[in-house]
Short mmCIF file of C-alpha atoms in Angstrom, two decimals:
data_model
loop_
_atom_site.label_atom_id
_atom_site.label_comp_id
_atom_site.label_asym_id
_atom_site.label_seq_id
_atom_site.Cartn_x
_atom_site.Cartn_y
_atom_site.Cartn_z
CA ASN A 148 77.31 -4.34 147.17
CA GLN A 149 76.47 -0.87 148.41
CA THR A 150 74.81 1.81 146.27
CA VAL A 151 76.25 5.31 146.58
CA THR A 152 74.10 8.16 145.26
CA LYS A 153 74.41 11.90 144.88
CA THR A 154 71.92 14.07 146.77
CA GLY A 155 72.47 17.77 146.15
CA THR A 156 76.23 18.21 146.49
CA ASP A 157 76.78 15.18 148.73
CA TRP A 158 77.46 11.54 147.88
CA THR A 159 75.72 9.33 150.43
CA TYR A 160 74.80 5.74 151.19
CA SER A 161 72.41 4.04 153.57
CA PRO A 162 72.37 2.33 156.01
CA ALA A 163 75.49 3.59 157.76
CA LYS A 164 78.50 1.28 157.94
CA TYR A 165 80.57 0.93 161.11
CA TRP A 166 84.23 0.18 160.50
CA ASN A 167 86.40 -2.04 162.66
CA LEU A 168 89.47 0.00 163.54
CA THR A 169 91.66 -3.12 163.62
CA SER A 170 90.61 -4.30 160.15
CA SER A 171 91.80 -3.48 156.64
CA TYR A 172 89.33 -2.64 153.85
CA ASP A 173 89.68 -2.68 150.06
CA PHE A 174 87.18 -0.75 147.93
CA TYR A 175 86.02 -1.54 144.39
CA ALA A 176 83.39 0.27 142.33
CA ILE A 177 81.34 -0.08 139.16
CA TYR A 178 78.95 2.31 137.39
CA PRO A 179 76.05 2.12 136.97
CA GLN A 180 74.98 0.19 140.05
CA ASP A 181 72.91 -2.72 138.76
CA LYS A 182 72.78 -5.87 140.87
CA ILE A 183 70.87 -7.73 138.17
CA THR A 184 73.45 -7.47 135.38
CA HIS A 185 76.77 -7.30 137.22
CA SER A 186 78.52 -9.46 139.80
CA PHE A 187 81.71 -9.28 141.85
CA ASP A 188 83.94 -12.25 142.63
CA ASN A 189 85.26 -11.87 146.17
CA SER A 190 88.09 -14.31 145.54
CA THR A 191 89.50 -12.74 142.36
CA LYS A 192 88.28 -9.17 143.11
CA MET A 193 86.95 -8.95 139.56
CA PHE A 194 83.68 -7.69 138.11
CA ALA A 195 81.57 -9.43 135.48
CA ILE A 196 78.58 -8.14 133.50
CA SER A 197 75.99 -10.41 131.94
CA ASP A 198 73.81 -9.76 128.89
CA PHE A 199 74.59 -6.06 128.60
CA VAL A 200 72.63 -4.40 125.80
CA VAL A 201 73.59 -1.09 124.16
CA ALA A 202 70.60 1.24 123.76
CA ASP A 203 69.84 2.30 120.18
CA ALA A 204 69.51 6.05 120.83
CA SER A 205 72.74 7.75 121.92
CA ALA A 206 70.83 9.74 124.56
CA ASN A 207 69.87 6.47 126.26
CA GLN A 208 73.29 4.83 126.14
CA ILE A 209 75.10 4.20 129.43
CA ASP A 210 78.76 4.93 130.10
CA VAL A 211 79.71 1.72 131.90
CA MET A 212 82.78 2.22 134.10
CA ILE A 213 84.94 0.32 136.57
CA ALA A 214 87.24 1.98 139.10
CA GLU A 215 90.83 0.95 139.56
CA LYS A 216 91.80 0.07 143.11
CA ASN A 217 93.79 2.79 144.82
CA THR A 218 97.31 1.48 145.49
CA THR A 219 99.11 4.77 146.20
CA SER A 220 99.65 6.53 149.49
CA PRO A 221 97.71 7.65 151.47
CA LEU A 222 95.86 4.36 151.40
CA ASN A 223 93.27 5.59 153.88
CA ILE A 224 91.83 7.79 151.11
CA VAL A 225 89.34 6.05 148.81
CA ASN A 226 90.28 7.79 145.57
CA PHE A 227 88.56 6.05 142.64
CA ASN A 228 89.86 6.37 139.10
CA PHE A 229 87.07 5.20 136.78
CA ASN A 230 87.75 3.82 133.32
CA HIS A 231 85.30 3.29 130.46
CA LEU A 232 84.39 -0.26 129.48
CA LEU A 233 82.75 0.70 126.17
CA SER A 234 84.14 2.29 123.00
CA ASN A 235 83.30 5.87 122.08
CA VAL A 236 82.64 5.98 118.31
CA ASN A 237 82.13 9.06 116.12
CA PHE A 238 81.43 9.56 112.41
CA TYR A 239 82.12 12.70 110.35
CA PHE A 240 81.45 13.65 106.71
CA ASN A 241 83.40 15.88 104.34
CA THR A 242 84.94 15.92 100.89
CA VAL A 243 88.54 15.21 99.98
CA LYS A 244 90.73 18.29 100.41
CA THR A 245 91.56 18.37 96.70
CA PHE A 246 87.96 18.53 95.49
CA ASP A 247 87.23 21.64 93.41
CA PHE A 248 83.89 23.19 94.40
CA THR A 249 83.76 25.36 91.28
CA GLY A 250 80.18 25.13 89.99
CA VAL A 251 79.10 23.10 93.04
CA LYS A 252 76.66 24.52 95.57
CA SER A 253 77.00 21.75 98.16
CA VAL A 254 77.62 18.07 98.76
CA GLU A 255 74.73 16.74 100.82
CA VAL A 256 74.23 13.57 102.88
CA LEU A 257 70.88 11.97 102.08
CA SER A 258 71.31 8.92 104.30
CA PHE A 259 74.01 7.37 106.46
CA ASP A 260 73.76 4.02 108.23
CA VAL A 261 76.03 1.74 110.27
CA GLU A 262 75.22 -1.93 109.84
CA GLY A 263 76.04 -5.25 111.47
CA ILE A 264 77.32 -3.99 114.84
CA SER A 265 76.68 -6.25 117.84
CA ASN A 266 74.78 -4.57 120.67
CA LYS A 267 74.77 -7.34 123.30
CA GLY A 268 77.58 -9.02 125.17
CA ASN A 269 79.13 -10.28 128.39
CA TYR A 270 82.09 -8.66 130.13
CA GLN A 271 84.70 -10.29 132.32
CA GLN A 272 87.32 -8.23 134.09
CA THR A 273 90.77 -9.75 133.73
CA GLY A 274 92.95 -6.99 135.16
CA ASP A 275 92.63 -3.50 136.56
CA VAL A 276 90.32 -2.32 133.78
CA GLU A 277 90.47 -3.72 130.30
CA GLY A 278 88.89 -7.15 130.63
CA THR A 279 87.21 -8.86 127.68
CA TRP A 280 83.84 -8.54 125.97
CA ASP A 281 82.06 -11.47 124.36
CA ALA A 282 79.91 -9.72 121.76
CA SER A 283 76.94 -11.65 120.44
CA THR A 284 76.57 -11.95 116.67
CA ALA A 285 73.03 -13.33 116.71
CA ASN A 286 70.67 -11.63 114.27
CA THR A 287 68.57 -10.43 117.20
CA ASP A 288 71.57 -8.73 118.81
CA ILE A 289 72.40 -6.15 116.11
CA TYR A 290 72.65 -2.46 116.98
CA ASN A 291 69.82 -0.49 115.39
CA PHE A 292 71.75 2.59 114.32
CA PRO A 293 69.56 5.73 114.14
CA GLU A 294 69.91 6.54 110.44
CA VAL A 295 71.21 10.01 109.59
CA THR A 296 69.38 11.87 106.80
CA SER A 297 70.98 15.31 106.81
CA GLY A 298 74.29 17.14 106.65
CA ALA A 299 75.99 19.14 103.91
CA VAL A 300 79.28 20.88 103.15
CA ASP A 301 79.93 23.71 100.68
CA ASN A 302 83.73 23.73 100.75
CA ALA A 303 86.61 21.28 101.13
CA SER A 304 87.58 22.56 104.58
CA THR A 305 84.30 21.87 106.37
CA SER A 306 83.19 18.70 108.14
CA VAL A 307 79.80 17.82 109.60
CA ALA A 308 79.07 15.35 112.38
CA LEU A 309 76.97 12.38 111.34
CA ALA A 310 76.89 10.67 114.76
CA THR A 311 78.95 11.45 117.85
CA ASP A 312 79.54 10.04 121.33
CA LEU A 313 78.10 6.64 120.50
CA LEU A 314 78.88 4.30 123.42
CA LEU A 315 79.19 0.98 121.62
CA LEU A 316 80.23 -2.54 122.54
CA PRO A 317 83.95 -3.36 122.06
CA GLN A 318 84.12 -6.02 119.35
CA SER A 319 85.92 -7.37 116.31
CA LEU A 320 85.11 -5.56 113.05
CA ASN A 321 86.42 -8.34 110.80
CA SER A 322 83.16 -9.01 109.02
CA THR A 323 81.83 -7.87 105.67
CA ASP A 324 78.46 -7.27 107.38
CA LYS A 325 79.95 -4.56 109.62
CA LYS A 326 79.97 -1.56 107.34
CA VAL A 327 78.80 1.98 106.73
CA THR A 328 76.55 2.89 103.82
CA MET A 329 76.04 6.45 102.68
CA THR A 330 73.98 8.10 99.96
CA TYR A 331 75.07 11.61 99.07
CA ARG A 332 74.10 14.17 96.45
CA ILE A 333 76.12 16.81 94.59
CA ASN A 334 74.03 19.97 94.20
CA TYR A 335 75.31 22.12 91.32
CA LEU A 336 74.88 25.86 91.01
CA ASP A 337 72.88 25.44 87.79
CA GLY A 338 70.18 23.53 89.69
CA THR A 339 71.15 20.03 88.55
CA ALA A 340 72.24 17.28 90.91
CA ALA A 341 73.98 13.90 90.95
CA ARG A 342 73.31 11.16 93.50
CA TYR A 343 75.64 8.34 94.64
CA THR A 344 75.54 5.48 97.15
CA LYS A 345 78.71 4.00 98.61
CA SER A 346 79.41 1.27 101.19
CA VAL A 347 82.65 0.50 102.99
CA GLU A 348 83.55 -2.07 105.63
CA LEU A 349 84.46 -0.65 109.03
CA SER A 350 87.65 -2.72 109.13
CA LYS A 351 88.83 -1.05 105.89
CA ALA A 352 89.38 2.35 107.49
CA THR A 353 92.86 3.75 106.94
CA PHE A 354 94.67 4.72 110.12
CA THR A 355 95.52 8.43 110.47
CA LYS A 356 96.33 9.05 114.12
CA ALA A 357 97.13 6.84 117.10
CA ALA A 358 96.29 7.18 120.74
CA SER A 359 98.84 9.05 122.81
CA GLY A 360 101.90 6.94 123.51
CA SER A 361 101.19 4.65 120.57
CA THR A 362 102.38 4.71 116.97
CA THR A 363 99.88 2.19 115.59
CA GLU A 364 96.40 1.00 116.39
CA ASP A 365 94.45 -2.06 115.25
CA LEU A 366 91.42 -0.72 113.39
CA SER A 367 89.95 -4.20 113.01
CA VAL A 368 88.66 -4.10 116.58
CA TRP A 369 87.05 -1.63 118.99
CA LYS A 370 88.70 -1.73 122.41
CA PRO A 371 87.41 -0.46 125.77
CA ASN A 372 88.39 3.02 126.96
CA TYR A 373 89.26 4.39 123.48
CA ILE A 374 87.67 6.99 121.21
CA TYR A 375 87.36 6.13 117.50
CA ASN A 376 86.82 9.00 115.06
CA TYR A 377 85.82 7.96 111.53
CA TYR A 378 85.98 10.38 108.60
CA LEU A 379 84.12 9.66 105.37
CA SER A 380 85.64 11.94 102.76
CA VAL A 381 83.79 11.68 99.45
CA ASN A 382 85.39 12.49 96.13
CA PRO A 383 82.55 13.65 93.89
CA THR A 384 84.92 14.00 90.92
CA ILE A 385 83.39 12.14 87.98
CA LEU A 386 85.63 9.44 86.54
CA PRO A 387 85.70 8.50 82.82
CA SER A 388 83.41 5.57 83.67
CA GLY A 389 80.73 8.02 84.78
CA GLU A 390 81.10 6.97 88.42
CA SER A 391 82.46 9.06 91.26
CA ALA A 392 85.66 8.08 92.99
CA LEU A 393 85.45 5.96 96.12
CA ILE A 394 85.05 7.29 99.63
CA GLU A 395 88.32 7.93 101.45
CA PHE A 396 87.61 6.20 104.76
CA THR A 397 90.03 7.14 107.56
CA ALA A 398 90.02 6.92 111.33
CA SER A 399 91.90 8.29 114.32
CA VAL A 400 92.19 6.69 117.75
CA VAL A 401 92.67 8.63 120.99
CA ASP A 402 92.76 7.77 124.66
CA TRP A 403 89.42 8.26 126.38
CA LYS A 404 90.59 10.38 129.30
CA GLU A 405 88.56 12.93 131.23
CA GLU A 406 89.54 15.00 134.24
CA ILE A 407 86.91 15.43 136.94
CA ASP A 408 86.76 16.95 140.41
CA SER A 409 88.50 14.49 142.71
CA ASN A 410 87.51 16.36 145.87
CA ILE A 411 84.42 14.26 146.52
CA GLU A 412 83.35 13.33 150.01
CA VAL A 413 81.02 10.43 150.65
CA LYS A 414 79.09 11.05 153.84
#
């Protein structure tokens, strides 16, 4: 249960450890180091995290990671490969590609909100990385999404980011309460405008692209160590009923992989 910290360019720990040359050592690691919320079972060699809460503001969210044990030669090198335990979720806004902007100045987001997402849960490692999250659905454990009130496009080829790099709790999305709600406005060149509000359940997203090595993904659940990109493409075309067409809600899923400098020495 040793904390390792970076000072300048060096990774260090204290007090010093003295190794027995006739013994064998296995190393396991978790980030961030927090003895209050996480535990390690010496018999199963598995981590557990209790009552983890996702911060509301993306700038305050923590990228929780667990390192896989090194099982490749040379075994005397402690070479950690960290994997993300949370889901990276992103939302983007645009119009459908077929929308004709003739006479339209812009299509503007007035508000965008994500509702019903659990922000508290317990984690139990069950293998090298993946493990399972038990997300709480209590009313007091709902993620307070920072509502977006800006963003506009003036052509069918442009997208704007509504919220990016959200580190959210892996969980099932099979609930009508877990949805996105957006109010947008069509600004016409003649100075008039039309305003619409649409809601769509997160589980209703249409799959567009899978993670590498996979042909399908289950969009009814967020899994650890994956990036989910959601695209809300509005169709401001006015239907005979006087309403606009529904939002085209699509999503892509990609592996959450990052390359970092592996030449790190802990002194």
